[in-house]
mmCIF file of C-alpha atoms in Angstrom:
data_model
loop_
_atom_site.group_PDB
_atom_site.id
_atom_site.type_symbol
_atom_site.label_atom_id
_atom_site.label_comp_id
_atom_site.label_asym_id
_atom_site.label_seq_id
_atom_site.Cartn_x
_atom_site.Cartn_y
_atom_site.Cartn_z
ATOM 1 C CA UNK A 29 43.728 15.256 -81.101
ATOM 2 C CA UNK A 30 42.042 14.607 -78.094
ATOM 3 C CA UNK A 31 41.787 11.330 -76.500
ATOM 4 C CA UNK A 32 37.994 11.289 -76.898
ATOM 5 C CA UNK A 33 38.838 11.703 -80.789
ATOM 6 C CA UNK A 34 41.401 8.960 -80.815
ATOM 7 C CA UNK A 35 38.804 6.787 -79.012
ATOM 8 C CA UNK A 36 36.369 7.305 -81.828
ATOM 9 C CA UNK A 37 38.742 6.375 -84.414
ATOM 10 C CA UNK A 38 39.614 3.537 -82.531
ATOM 11 C CA UNK A 39 35.969 2.232 -82.045
ATOM 12 C CA UNK A 40 35.085 3.274 -85.686
ATOM 13 C CA UNK A 41 32.685 5.916 -85.132
ATOM 14 C CA UNK A 42 34.726 8.268 -86.760
ATOM 15 C CA UNK A 43 37.153 8.076 -90.107
ATOM 16 C CA UNK A 44 40.322 10.433 -90.099
ATOM 17 C CA UNK A 45 40.722 12.844 -92.818
ATOM 18 C CA UNK A 46 43.769 12.164 -95.062
ATOM 19 C CA UNK A 47 45.922 14.721 -93.621
ATOM 20 C CA UNK A 48 45.130 13.267 -89.648
ATOM 21 C CA UNK A 49 45.496 9.971 -91.314
ATOM 22 C CA UNK A 50 49.389 10.932 -92.822
ATOM 23 C CA UNK A 51 50.019 12.256 -89.193
ATOM 24 C CA UNK A 52 49.101 9.336 -87.595
ATOM 25 C CA UNK A 53 51.241 7.373 -89.704
ATOM 26 C CA UNK A 54 54.336 9.201 -89.203
ATOM 27 C CA UNK A 55 53.890 9.347 -85.241
ATOM 28 C CA UNK A 56 54.009 5.660 -85.271
ATOM 29 C CA UNK A 57 56.824 5.548 -87.510
ATOM 30 C CA UNK A 58 55.256 3.574 -90.558
ATOM 31 C CA UNK A 59 57.190 2.762 -93.625
ATOM 32 C CA UNK A 60 56.372 3.808 -96.723
ATOM 33 C CA UNK A 61 54.874 0.475 -97.745
ATOM 34 C CA UNK A 62 52.877 0.468 -94.522
ATOM 35 C CA UNK A 63 51.541 3.854 -94.942
ATOM 36 C CA UNK A 64 50.216 2.869 -98.681
ATOM 37 C CA UNK A 65 48.432 -0.233 -96.769
ATOM 38 C CA UNK A 66 47.285 2.060 -94.359
ATOM 39 C CA UNK A 67 45.643 4.482 -97.081
ATOM 40 C CA UNK A 68 43.961 1.262 -98.890
ATOM 41 C CA UNK A 69 42.475 0.158 -95.799
ATOM 42 C CA UNK A 70 41.095 3.428 -94.925
ATOM 43 C CA UNK A 71 39.656 3.660 -98.123
ATOM 44 C CA UNK A 72 38.067 0.210 -97.833
ATOM 45 C CA UNK A 73 36.577 1.192 -94.204
ATOM 46 C CA UNK A 74 35.145 4.727 -96.108
ATOM 47 C CA UNK A 75 33.170 2.462 -98.734
ATOM 48 C CA UNK A 76 31.615 -0.120 -95.835
ATOM 49 C CA UNK A 77 30.822 2.979 -93.824
ATOM 50 C CA UNK A 78 29.035 5.199 -96.890
ATOM 51 C CA UNK A 79 27.156 1.744 -97.814
ATOM 52 C CA UNK A 80 26.054 0.923 -94.419
ATOM 53 C CA UNK A 81 24.388 4.465 -94.140
ATOM 54 C CA UNK A 82 22.778 3.845 -97.224
ATOM 55 C CA UNK A 83 21.434 0.614 -96.376
ATOM 56 C CA UNK A 84 19.953 2.274 -93.124
ATOM 57 C CA UNK A 85 18.405 4.716 -94.783
ATOM 58 C CA UNK A 86 16.721 2.163 -97.096
ATOM 59 C CA UNK A 87 15.682 0.428 -94.256
ATOM 60 C CA UNK A 88 14.111 3.569 -92.746
ATOM 61 C CA UNK A 89 12.336 4.679 -95.827
ATOM 62 C CA UNK A 90 10.898 0.948 -96.266
ATOM 63 C CA UNK A 91 9.665 1.212 -92.865
ATOM 64 C CA UNK A 92 7.702 4.287 -92.989
ATOM 65 C CA UNK A 93 6.353 3.303 -96.344
ATOM 66 C CA UNK A 94 5.172 0.182 -94.637
ATOM 67 C CA UNK A 95 3.275 2.056 -91.727
ATOM 68 C CA UNK A 96 1.731 4.245 -94.406
ATOM 69 C CA UNK A 97 0.122 1.187 -95.716
ATOM 70 C CA UNK A 98 -1.526 0.398 -92.652
ATOM 71 C CA UNK A 99 -3.603 3.848 -93.013
ATOM 72 C CA UNK A 100 -5.502 1.915 -95.596
ATOM 73 C CA UNK A 101 -9.329 0.809 -94.961
ATOM 74 C CA UNK A 102 -10.067 -2.688 -92.933
ATOM 75 C CA UNK A 103 -8.859 -4.030 -89.552
ATOM 76 C CA UNK A 104 -9.101 -6.856 -87.585
ATOM 77 C CA UNK A 105 -11.626 -6.172 -84.848
ATOM 78 C CA UNK A 106 -11.028 -7.820 -81.344
ATOM 79 C CA UNK A 107 -14.503 -7.799 -79.469
ATOM 80 C CA UNK A 108 -14.737 -8.196 -75.475
ATOM 81 C CA UNK A 109 -17.837 -9.580 -74.737
ATOM 82 C CA UNK A 110 -17.602 -9.689 -70.755
ATOM 83 C CA UNK A 111 -16.777 -5.967 -70.838
ATOM 84 C CA UNK A 112 -18.374 -4.826 -74.219
ATOM 85 C CA UNK A 113 -16.094 -2.051 -74.402
ATOM 86 C CA UNK A 114 -14.918 -0.344 -77.819
ATOM 87 C CA UNK A 115 -13.594 -3.137 -79.887
ATOM 88 C CA UNK A 116 -9.857 -3.177 -80.326
ATOM 89 C CA UNK A 117 -8.800 -2.256 -83.790
ATOM 90 C CA UNK A 118 -5.689 -3.743 -85.213
ATOM 91 C CA UNK A 119 -5.109 -2.178 -88.835
ATOM 92 C CA UNK A 120 -5.023 -4.859 -91.760
ATOM 93 C CA UNK A 121 -2.883 -2.516 -94.117
ATOM 94 C CA UNK A 122 -5.452 -2.285 -96.523
ATOM 95 C CA UNK A 123 -5.831 -6.055 -97.450
ATOM 96 C CA UNK A 124 -8.830 -8.086 -96.861
ATOM 97 C CA UNK A 125 -8.526 -10.807 -94.415
ATOM 98 C CA UNK A 126 -9.380 -14.737 -95.433
ATOM 99 C CA UNK A 127 -9.197 -16.234 -91.836
ATOM 100 C CA UNK A 128 -8.699 -15.487 -88.023
ATOM 101 C CA UNK A 129 -7.279 -17.749 -85.364
ATOM 102 C CA UNK A 130 -6.682 -17.016 -81.595
ATOM 103 C CA UNK A 131 -4.012 -19.462 -79.563
ATOM 104 C CA UNK A 132 -5.333 -21.944 -77.226
ATOM 105 C CA UNK A 133 -3.489 -19.974 -74.461
ATOM 106 C CA UNK A 134 -5.341 -16.740 -75.631
ATOM 107 C CA UNK A 135 -1.931 -14.805 -75.897
ATOM 108 C CA UNK A 136 -1.694 -14.731 -79.679
ATOM 109 C CA UNK A 137 -4.138 -13.792 -82.052
ATOM 110 C CA UNK A 138 -3.274 -14.705 -85.859
ATOM 111 C CA UNK A 139 -4.965 -13.490 -89.644
ATOM 112 C CA UNK A 140 -4.176 -14.215 -92.960
ATOM 113 C CA UNK A 141 -5.010 -12.072 -95.795
ATOM 114 C CA UNK A 142 -5.642 -12.017 -99.585
ATOM 115 C CA UNK A 143 -1.960 -12.337 -100.391
ATOM 116 C CA UNK A 144 -1.445 -15.330 -98.452
ATOM 117 C CA UNK A 145 0.549 -13.473 -95.880
ATOM 118 C CA UNK A 146 -0.381 -14.166 -91.954
ATOM 119 C CA UNK A 147 0.495 -11.963 -89.230
ATOM 120 C CA UNK A 148 0.824 -13.128 -85.538
ATOM 121 C CA UNK A 149 0.115 -10.430 -82.835
ATOM 122 C CA UNK A 150 0.471 -10.424 -78.937
ATOM 123 C CA UNK A 151 -3.238 -10.563 -78.242
ATOM 124 C CA UNK A 152 -2.479 -8.259 -75.113
ATOM 125 C CA UNK A 153 -0.225 -5.718 -76.354
ATOM 126 C CA UNK A 154 -1.291 -5.676 -79.871
ATOM 127 C CA UNK A 155 2.352 -6.007 -80.844
ATOM 128 C CA UNK A 156 3.168 -7.949 -84.133
ATOM 129 C CA UNK A 157 5.782 -10.791 -83.353
ATOM 130 C CA UNK A 158 6.051 -12.506 -87.280
ATOM 131 C CA UNK A 159 4.800 -12.012 -90.579
ATOM 132 C CA UNK A 160 4.554 -15.233 -92.289
ATOM 133 C CA UNK A 161 4.357 -15.927 -96.227
ATOM 134 C CA UNK A 162 2.312 -19.061 -95.899
ATOM 135 C CA UNK A 163 1.134 -19.353 -99.169
ATOM 136 C CA UNK A 164 0.862 -18.140 -102.859
ATOM 137 C CA UNK A 165 -2.664 -18.665 -103.389
ATOM 138 C CA UNK A 166 -5.758 -18.290 -101.164
ATOM 139 C CA UNK A 167 -6.110 -19.719 -97.666
ATOM 140 C CA UNK A 168 -9.186 -21.744 -96.540
ATOM 141 C CA UNK A 169 -8.312 -22.445 -93.037
ATOM 142 C CA UNK A 170 -6.134 -21.213 -90.343
ATOM 143 C CA UNK A 171 -5.759 -22.626 -86.811
ATOM 144 C CA UNK A 172 -3.051 -23.100 -83.794
ATOM 145 C CA UNK A 173 -1.565 -26.056 -82.712
ATOM 146 C CA UNK A 174 -2.932 -27.258 -79.413
ATOM 147 C CA UNK A 175 0.151 -26.137 -77.597
ATOM 148 C CA UNK A 176 0.041 -22.425 -79.326
ATOM 149 C CA UNK A 177 3.352 -22.545 -80.472
ATOM 150 C CA UNK A 178 2.658 -23.039 -84.325
ATOM 151 C CA UNK A 179 0.197 -21.816 -86.972
ATOM 152 C CA UNK A 180 -1.102 -24.186 -89.578
ATOM 153 C CA UNK A 181 -2.459 -23.032 -92.746
ATOM 154 C CA UNK A 182 -4.537 -25.000 -95.306
ATOM 155 C CA UNK A 183 -4.647 -23.602 -98.851
ATOM 156 C CA UNK A 184 -7.414 -23.871 -101.378
ATOM 157 C CA UNK A 185 -5.896 -27.131 -102.885
ATOM 158 C CA UNK A 186 -5.646 -28.684 -99.242
ATOM 159 C CA UNK A 187 -2.061 -28.326 -98.878
ATOM 160 C CA UNK A 188 -0.873 -28.002 -95.026
ATOM 161 C CA UNK A 189 1.722 -25.455 -93.918
ATOM 162 C CA UNK A 190 3.024 -25.281 -90.358
ATOM 163 C CA UNK A 191 5.041 -22.522 -88.922
ATOM 164 C CA UNK A 192 6.439 -21.185 -85.919
ATOM 165 C CA UNK A 193 4.089 -18.554 -84.235
ATOM 166 C CA UNK A 194 6.513 -16.286 -83.089
ATOM 167 C CA UNK A 195 9.683 -16.467 -85.383
ATOM 168 C CA UNK A 196 7.899 -17.286 -88.917
ATOM 169 C CA UNK A 197 10.322 -20.527 -89.154
ATOM 170 C CA UNK A 198 8.921 -23.026 -91.589
ATOM 171 C CA UNK A 199 8.563 -26.370 -90.263
ATOM 172 C CA UNK A 200 5.931 -29.780 -91.529
ATOM 173 C CA UNK A 201 4.650 -29.195 -95.236
ATOM 174 C CA UNK A 202 2.167 -31.607 -96.992
ATOM 175 C CA UNK A 203 0.873 -31.476 -100.455
ATOM 176 C CA UNK A 204 -3.077 -31.191 -100.895
ATOM 177 C CA UNK A 205 -5.149 -33.840 -102.493
ATOM 178 C CA UNK A 206 -6.590 -30.809 -104.695
ATOM 179 C CA UNK A 207 -9.909 -30.737 -102.752
ATOM 180 C CA UNK A 208 -10.952 -27.367 -101.072
ATOM 181 C CA UNK A 209 -10.536 -27.840 -97.330
ATOM 182 C CA UNK A 210 -13.648 -26.894 -95.485
ATOM 183 C CA UNK A 211 -13.091 -27.499 -91.846
ATOM 184 C CA UNK A 212 -9.932 -27.719 -89.791
ATOM 185 C CA UNK A 213 -9.167 -28.546 -85.830
ATOM 186 C CA UNK A 214 -5.881 -29.327 -84.260
ATOM 187 C CA UNK A 215 -5.955 -31.852 -80.981
ATOM 188 C CA UNK A 216 -5.271 -30.109 -77.847
ATOM 189 C CA UNK A 217 -1.650 -32.432 -77.414
ATOM 190 C CA UNK A 218 -0.707 -30.645 -80.730
ATOM 191 C CA UNK A 219 -0.330 -34.516 -82.069
ATOM 192 C CA UNK A 220 -3.447 -34.825 -84.424
ATOM 193 C CA UNK A 221 -4.658 -32.329 -87.632
ATOM 194 C CA UNK A 222 -8.259 -32.795 -88.759
ATOM 195 C CA UNK A 223 -9.241 -31.576 -91.961
ATOM 196 C CA UNK A 224 -12.604 -31.964 -93.590
ATOM 197 C CA UNK A 225 -13.182 -31.239 -97.251
ATOM 198 C CA UNK A 226 -15.848 -30.125 -99.872
ATOM 199 C CA UNK A 227 -16.484 -34.155 -100.737
ATOM 200 C CA UNK A 228 -17.146 -34.894 -97.123
ATOM 201 C CA UNK A 229 -14.095 -36.647 -96.736
ATOM 202 C CA UNK A 230 -12.198 -36.028 -93.139
ATOM 203 C CA UNK A 231 -8.601 -36.763 -92.899
ATOM 204 C CA UNK A 232 -6.408 -37.172 -89.751
ATOM 205 C CA UNK A 233 -2.815 -36.099 -90.006
ATOM 206 C CA UNK A 234 0.183 -36.680 -87.644
ATOM 207 C CA UNK A 235 1.402 -32.848 -86.844
ATOM 208 C CA UNK A 236 4.859 -34.339 -86.183
ATOM 209 C CA UNK A 237 5.573 -35.898 -89.799
ATOM 210 C CA UNK A 238 2.583 -35.343 -91.893
ATOM 211 C CA UNK A 239 1.527 -39.031 -92.147
ATOM 212 C CA UNK A 240 -2.331 -39.553 -92.474
ATOM 213 C CA UNK A 241 -3.430 -41.314 -89.325
ATOM 214 C CA UNK A 242 -7.130 -42.049 -90.682
ATOM 215 C CA UNK A 243 -9.410 -41.075 -93.289
ATOM 216 C CA UNK A 244 -13.329 -41.248 -93.702
ATOM 217 C CA UNK A 245 -14.914 -42.462 -97.057
ATOM 218 C CA UNK A 246 -18.110 -40.794 -96.844
ATOM 219 C CA UNK A 247 -19.771 -38.633 -99.660
ATOM 220 C CA UNK A 248 -22.468 -36.840 -97.722
ATOM 221 C CA UNK A 249 -21.627 -33.236 -98.604
ATOM 222 C CA UNK A 250 -18.992 -30.560 -97.085
ATOM 223 C CA UNK A 251 -17.767 -30.977 -93.586
ATOM 224 C CA UNK A 252 -18.567 -27.419 -92.451
ATOM 225 C CA UNK A 253 -16.982 -27.728 -89.068
ATOM 226 C CA UNK A 254 -15.337 -30.034 -86.598
ATOM 227 C CA UNK A 255 -13.822 -29.763 -82.982
ATOM 228 C CA UNK A 256 -11.532 -31.986 -80.743
ATOM 229 C CA UNK A 257 -12.978 -32.748 -77.016
ATOM 230 C CA UNK A 258 -10.429 -31.057 -74.491
ATOM 231 C CA UNK A 259 -8.693 -34.605 -73.828
ATOM 232 C CA UNK A 260 -7.931 -34.894 -77.349
ATOM 233 C CA UNK A 261 -9.713 -38.503 -77.365
ATOM 234 C CA UNK A 262 -12.802 -37.713 -79.463
ATOM 235 C CA UNK A 263 -13.299 -35.679 -82.680
ATOM 236 C CA UNK A 264 -16.895 -34.359 -83.493
ATOM 237 C CA UNK A 265 -17.601 -33.331 -87.053
ATOM 238 C CA UNK A 266 -20.413 -32.067 -89.007
ATOM 239 C CA UNK A 267 -21.513 -30.317 -92.142
ATOM 240 C CA UNK A 268 -24.280 -30.231 -94.890
ATOM 241 C CA UNK A 269 -26.096 -33.630 -94.103
ATOM 242 C CA UNK A 270 -27.023 -32.491 -90.820
ATOM 243 C CA UNK A 271 -25.479 -35.094 -88.884
ATOM 244 C CA UNK A 272 -23.444 -34.996 -85.988
ATOM 245 C CA UNK A 273 -20.650 -37.815 -85.963
ATOM 246 C CA UNK A 274 -18.476 -38.449 -83.158
ATOM 247 C CA UNK A 275 -15.097 -40.483 -83.958
ATOM 248 C CA UNK A 276 -12.014 -41.916 -81.823
ATOM 249 C CA UNK A 277 -9.658 -39.592 -82.691
ATOM 250 C CA UNK A 278 -6.788 -42.304 -82.470
ATOM 251 C CA UNK A 279 -8.442 -44.833 -84.450
ATOM 252 C CA UNK A 280 -10.873 -43.053 -86.665
ATOM 253 C CA UNK A 281 -13.977 -45.235 -85.661
ATOM 254 C CA UNK A 282 -17.185 -43.640 -85.629
ATOM 255 C CA UNK A 283 -18.374 -43.944 -82.113
ATOM 256 C CA UNK A 284 -21.815 -42.295 -82.249
ATOM 257 C CA UNK A 285 -24.038 -40.070 -84.724
ATOM 258 C CA UNK A 286 -27.035 -37.952 -83.968
ATOM 259 C CA UNK A 287 -29.265 -35.975 -86.399
ATOM 260 C CA UNK A 288 -29.722 -32.328 -85.634
ATOM 261 C CA UNK A 289 -32.337 -31.317 -88.646
ATOM 262 C CA UNK A 290 -30.454 -29.452 -90.810
ATOM 263 C CA UNK A 291 -27.112 -28.078 -92.233
ATOM 264 C CA UNK A 292 -24.842 -27.671 -89.335
ATOM 265 C CA UNK A 293 -22.393 -24.596 -89.546
ATOM 266 C CA UNK A 294 -20.740 -24.509 -85.728
ATOM 267 C CA UNK A 295 -19.757 -26.764 -83.350
ATOM 268 C CA UNK A 296 -18.463 -26.355 -79.648
ATOM 269 C CA UNK A 297 -17.086 -28.371 -76.768
ATOM 270 C CA UNK A 298 -17.641 -27.338 -73.125
ATOM 271 C CA UNK A 299 -14.518 -26.906 -71.256
ATOM 272 C CA UNK A 300 -15.169 -30.060 -68.971
ATOM 273 C CA UNK A 301 -16.180 -32.023 -72.370
ATOM 274 C CA UNK A 302 -19.444 -33.085 -71.121
ATOM 275 C CA UNK A 303 -21.524 -30.916 -73.691
ATOM 276 C CA UNK A 304 -21.370 -30.411 -77.308
ATOM 277 C CA UNK A 305 -23.212 -27.351 -78.930
ATOM 278 C CA UNK A 306 -24.368 -27.448 -82.490
ATOM 279 C CA UNK A 307 -25.812 -24.349 -84.404
ATOM 280 C CA UNK A 308 -27.573 -24.799 -87.755
ATOM 281 C CA UNK A 309 -28.061 -22.557 -90.805
ATOM 282 C CA UNK A 310 -31.731 -22.268 -90.007
ATOM 283 C CA UNK A 311 -30.669 -20.611 -86.590
ATOM 284 C CA UNK A 312 -31.192 -23.533 -84.081
ATOM 285 C CA UNK A 313 -28.597 -24.275 -81.370
ATOM 286 C CA UNK A 314 -28.693 -27.625 -79.752
ATOM 287 C CA UNK A 315 -27.074 -28.984 -76.596
ATOM 288 C CA UNK A 316 -25.768 -32.557 -76.737
ATOM 289 C CA UNK A 317 -24.654 -34.865 -74.299
ATOM 290 C CA UNK A 318 -20.814 -35.582 -75.463
ATOM 291 C CA UNK A 319 -21.031 -39.135 -74.150
ATOM 292 C CA UNK A 320 -23.686 -40.834 -76.269
ATOM 293 C CA UNK A 321 -24.660 -37.584 -78.421
ATOM 294 C CA UNK A 322 -27.966 -37.429 -76.630
ATOM 295 C CA UNK A 323 -29.959 -34.122 -77.429
ATOM 296 C CA UNK A 324 -30.416 -32.462 -74.217
ATOM 297 C CA UNK A 325 -31.868 -28.567 -74.936
ATOM 298 C CA UNK A 326 -32.556 -26.494 -77.726
ATOM 299 C CA UNK A 327 -31.706 -22.642 -77.225
ATOM 300 C CA UNK A 328 -33.894 -20.326 -79.278
ATOM 301 C CA UNK A 329 -34.379 -16.901 -79.939
ATOM 302 C CA UNK A 330 -31.093 -16.822 -82.471
ATOM 303 C CA UNK A 331 -33.386 -15.343 -85.419
ATOM 304 C CA UNK A 332 -30.736 -16.207 -88.125
ATOM 305 C CA UNK A 333 -28.167 -18.675 -88.752
ATOM 306 C CA UNK A 334 -25.227 -19.407 -86.909
ATOM 307 C CA UNK A 335 -21.921 -18.646 -87.879
ATOM 308 C CA UNK A 336 -19.545 -19.561 -84.635
ATOM 309 C CA UNK A 337 -20.193 -21.291 -81.301
ATOM 310 C CA UNK A 338 -17.848 -21.022 -78.150
ATOM 311 C CA UNK A 339 -18.226 -21.938 -74.425
ATOM 312 C CA UNK A 340 -17.163 -19.678 -71.840
ATOM 313 C CA UNK A 341 -14.453 -20.567 -69.693
ATOM 314 C CA UNK A 342 -17.171 -20.891 -66.697
ATOM 315 C CA UNK A 343 -18.632 -24.184 -68.885
ATOM 316 C CA UNK A 344 -22.111 -22.602 -68.664
ATOM 317 C CA UNK A 345 -21.984 -19.706 -70.879
ATOM 318 C CA UNK A 346 -22.492 -20.574 -74.378
ATOM 319 C CA UNK A 347 -21.936 -17.611 -77.185
ATOM 320 C CA UNK A 348 -23.185 -17.500 -80.497
ATOM 321 C CA UNK A 349 -22.467 -15.327 -83.666
ATOM 322 C CA UNK A 350 -25.264 -14.948 -85.911
ATOM 323 C CA UNK A 351 -25.489 -14.291 -89.535
ATOM 324 C CA UNK A 352 -27.465 -11.114 -88.609
ATOM 325 C CA UNK A 353 -24.243 -9.724 -86.847
ATOM 326 C CA UNK A 354 -25.185 -10.228 -83.106
ATOM 327 C CA UNK A 355 -23.730 -12.373 -80.588
ATOM 328 C CA UNK A 356 -26.223 -14.206 -78.060
ATOM 329 C CA UNK A 357 -25.273 -15.487 -74.871
ATOM 330 C CA UNK A 358 -27.180 -18.401 -73.136
ATOM 331 C CA UNK A 359 -27.107 -19.946 -69.643
ATOM 332 C CA UNK A 360 -26.708 -23.586 -70.968
ATOM 333 C CA UNK A 361 -28.380 -24.900 -67.502
ATOM 334 C CA UNK A 362 -31.747 -23.298 -67.908
ATOM 335 C CA UNK A 363 -31.735 -22.460 -71.774
ATOM 336 C CA UNK A 364 -32.554 -18.847 -70.704
ATOM 337 C CA UNK A 365 -30.723 -15.777 -72.970
ATOM 338 C CA UNK A 366 -28.273 -13.728 -70.681
ATOM 339 C CA UNK A 367 -27.378 -11.269 -73.135
ATOM 340 C CA UNK A 368 -27.216 -9.778 -76.601
ATOM 341 C CA UNK A 369 -24.496 -7.826 -78.191
ATOM 342 C CA UNK A 370 -25.051 -6.115 -81.428
ATOM 343 C CA UNK A 371 -21.728 -6.352 -82.732
ATOM 344 C CA UNK A 372 -22.451 -5.370 -86.265
ATOM 345 C CA UNK A 373 -20.513 -8.229 -87.559
ATOM 346 C CA UNK A 374 -20.688 -8.896 -91.548
ATOM 347 C CA UNK A 375 -22.286 -12.276 -92.407
ATOM 348 C CA UNK A 376 -19.415 -13.054 -95.152
ATOM 349 C CA UNK A 377 -16.333 -12.341 -93.358
ATOM 350 C CA UNK A 378 -14.012 -14.242 -91.489
ATOM 351 C CA UNK A 379 -14.353 -14.288 -87.759
ATOM 352 C CA UNK A 380 -13.034 -16.501 -84.560
ATOM 353 C CA UNK A 381 -13.661 -17.158 -81.051
ATOM 354 C CA UNK A 382 -10.894 -17.301 -78.432
ATOM 355 C CA UNK A 383 -10.738 -20.218 -76.370
ATOM 356 C CA UNK A 384 -13.121 -19.561 -73.328
ATOM 357 C CA UNK A 385 -15.273 -17.438 -75.663
ATOM 358 C CA UNK A 386 -14.606 -14.059 -74.040
ATOM 359 C CA UNK A 387 -12.784 -12.547 -77.190
ATOM 360 C CA UNK A 388 -14.384 -12.496 -80.857
ATOM 361 C CA UNK A 389 -12.271 -11.408 -83.656
ATOM 362 C CA UNK A 390 -13.775 -10.221 -87.008
ATOM 363 C CA UNK A 391 -12.677 -8.580 -90.224
ATOM 364 C CA UNK A 392 -14.120 -5.308 -90.477
ATOM 365 C CA UNK A 393 -13.479 -3.762 -93.902
ATOM 366 C CA UNK A 394 -14.740 -0.535 -93.152
ATOM 367 C CA UNK A 395 -13.108 0.656 -90.110
ATOM 368 C CA UNK A 396 -9.761 2.382 -89.921
ATOM 369 C CA UNK A 397 -7.328 2.079 -87.176
ATOM 370 C CA UNK A 398 -5.546 5.169 -88.185
ATOM 371 C CA UNK A 399 -2.204 4.506 -87.065
ATOM 372 C CA UNK A 400 0.453 8.063 -87.096
ATOM 373 C CA UNK A 401 1.979 7.300 -90.366
ATOM 374 C CA UNK A 402 4.865 9.294 -89.737
ATOM 375 C CA UNK A 403 5.781 8.344 -85.892
ATOM 376 C CA UNK A 404 4.720 4.988 -85.417
ATOM 377 C CA UNK A 405 5.939 3.626 -82.050
ATOM 378 C CA UNK A 406 6.945 0.251 -83.268
ATOM 379 C CA UNK A 407 9.453 1.565 -85.777
ATOM 380 C CA UNK A 408 10.988 3.788 -83.025
ATOM 381 C CA UNK A 409 10.915 1.026 -80.381
ATOM 382 C CA UNK A 410 12.630 -1.811 -82.893
ATOM 383 C CA UNK A 411 15.116 0.925 -84.432
ATOM 384 C CA UNK A 412 16.117 3.486 -81.769
ATOM 385 C CA UNK A 413 19.242 1.723 -80.685
ATOM 386 C CA UNK A 414 20.649 2.711 -84.100
ATOM 387 C CA UNK A 415 21.659 6.115 -84.027
ATOM 388 C CA UNK A 416 22.004 6.702 -87.741
ATOM 389 C CA UNK A 417 19.153 4.917 -88.743
ATOM 390 C CA UNK A 418 17.027 6.590 -86.060
ATOM 391 C CA UNK A 419 18.578 10.060 -87.472
ATOM 392 C CA UNK A 420 17.572 9.019 -91.194
ATOM 393 C CA UNK A 421 14.157 8.066 -89.892
ATOM 394 C CA UNK A 422 13.655 11.569 -87.968
ATOM 395 C CA UNK A 423 14.873 13.446 -91.104
ATOM 396 C CA UNK A 424 12.246 11.480 -92.986
ATOM 397 C CA UNK A 425 9.663 12.308 -91.066
ATOM 398 C CA UNK A 426 10.373 15.900 -90.778
ATOM 399 C CA UNK A 427 10.344 16.185 -94.877
ATOM 400 C CA UNK A 428 7.322 14.327 -94.896
ATOM 401 C CA UNK A 429 5.330 16.885 -92.469
ATOM 402 C CA UNK A 430 5.847 19.683 -95.185
ATOM 403 C CA UNK A 431 2.473 19.387 -96.812
ATOM 404 C CA UNK A 432 3.904 21.118 -99.985
ATOM 405 C CA UNK A 433 6.748 18.846 -100.331
ATOM 406 C CA UNK A 434 4.475 15.382 -99.237
ATOM 407 C CA UNK A 435 3.533 14.080 -102.383
ATOM 408 C CA UNK A 436 6.882 14.951 -104.130
ATOM 409 C CA UNK A 437 8.838 13.248 -101.447
ATOM 410 C CA UNK A 438 6.622 9.984 -101.151
ATOM 411 C CA UNK A 439 6.975 9.783 -105.040
ATOM 412 C CA UNK A 440 10.704 9.744 -104.995
ATOM 413 C CA UNK A 441 10.952 7.438 -101.931
ATOM 414 C CA UNK A 442 8.887 4.903 -103.497
ATOM 415 C CA UNK A 443 10.988 4.982 -106.465
ATOM 416 C CA UNK A 444 14.276 4.672 -104.220
ATOM 417 C CA UNK A 445 12.826 1.908 -102.356
ATOM 418 C CA UNK A 446 11.735 0.033 -105.695
ATOM 419 C CA UNK A 447 14.943 0.276 -106.842
ATOM 420 C CA UNK A 448 17.586 -0.321 -104.534
ATOM 421 C CA UNK A 449 17.529 -3.602 -102.919
ATOM 422 C CA UNK A 450 19.478 -2.240 -100.226
#
């Protein structure tokens, strides 16, 4: 035997045959009881090695089948409003998205689908960072904490679940009151979570322990939107009754109120905290002095209801997503329209602005990102270090490349993956 063969045996990369095993035992002067123990240990090693290979192939099969699911219709579409390039498409694996959120630092984007499963991606590389089963039922609202470290999901009963955005580890859990949440906002300092519901009630929770900090008792119809000031001191809420209300975020006391003139569907704070923008179901966009809610300007020309508002990082440009599927950008100093982007956005689907307004995320049920089903880079990147698993995956890829065998192979693999927990 060569030195390299012995080294492979010592490292566990090779298992010697029975003849070689007995030759080694005799060479080292094993007694008869020692030889029996040696053979028994060898048998256990062979069994473990075989099971390890089976587990590896099972993982490779499941990875390939999961990747194939990505080819279904539907994608998270990321639109760069500054460059107006072709949108970036992230496949939603054939499942409709219910809610979308960007992290405040603009590094992450998250979406939760109809199964109650959230996925967090690196916004720059589009690599998936975590897949999180946030709920069994429908998710009404999704947001990041102000420090971008965690995502917050609120289900249709008002139950709150907080998860680490990069690892998916579960954190705070608060059972809901059974009322449908309609608005969600997290304070910039990651301390307060404000939830508005269908009855018009607004509740502020501590993100640290889930305790209720304060609660309103109003009943003027659903709270449709809410937003914290950049310093976290003020919360502005609005809804179906058409009234903007500014709250002391710490004490829950109403500070100011103003009439918008119809149901309010969107709110945004300027980066310097001096302006508040409100958008209505009738298409009107108004600018307000954030200190006293004095009306400053009306921005016209939108033509349909407002779905979302966001200030750009320059503090001057305001973007509005319309129910007609376009994005309108204004200069808030003059009230003039700067640009209009025909983004073909569905009126009913979820959408979200990144902080700074540049990126817009929408669910597009028609588009298909069409990933390479059988050679996904992510699987190779994650598993290339494991030689046995990579070989199993490459064998699977080769089999699936034969059109005549493809259907039969896939049917067998699905049956195997469902039947084998390993």
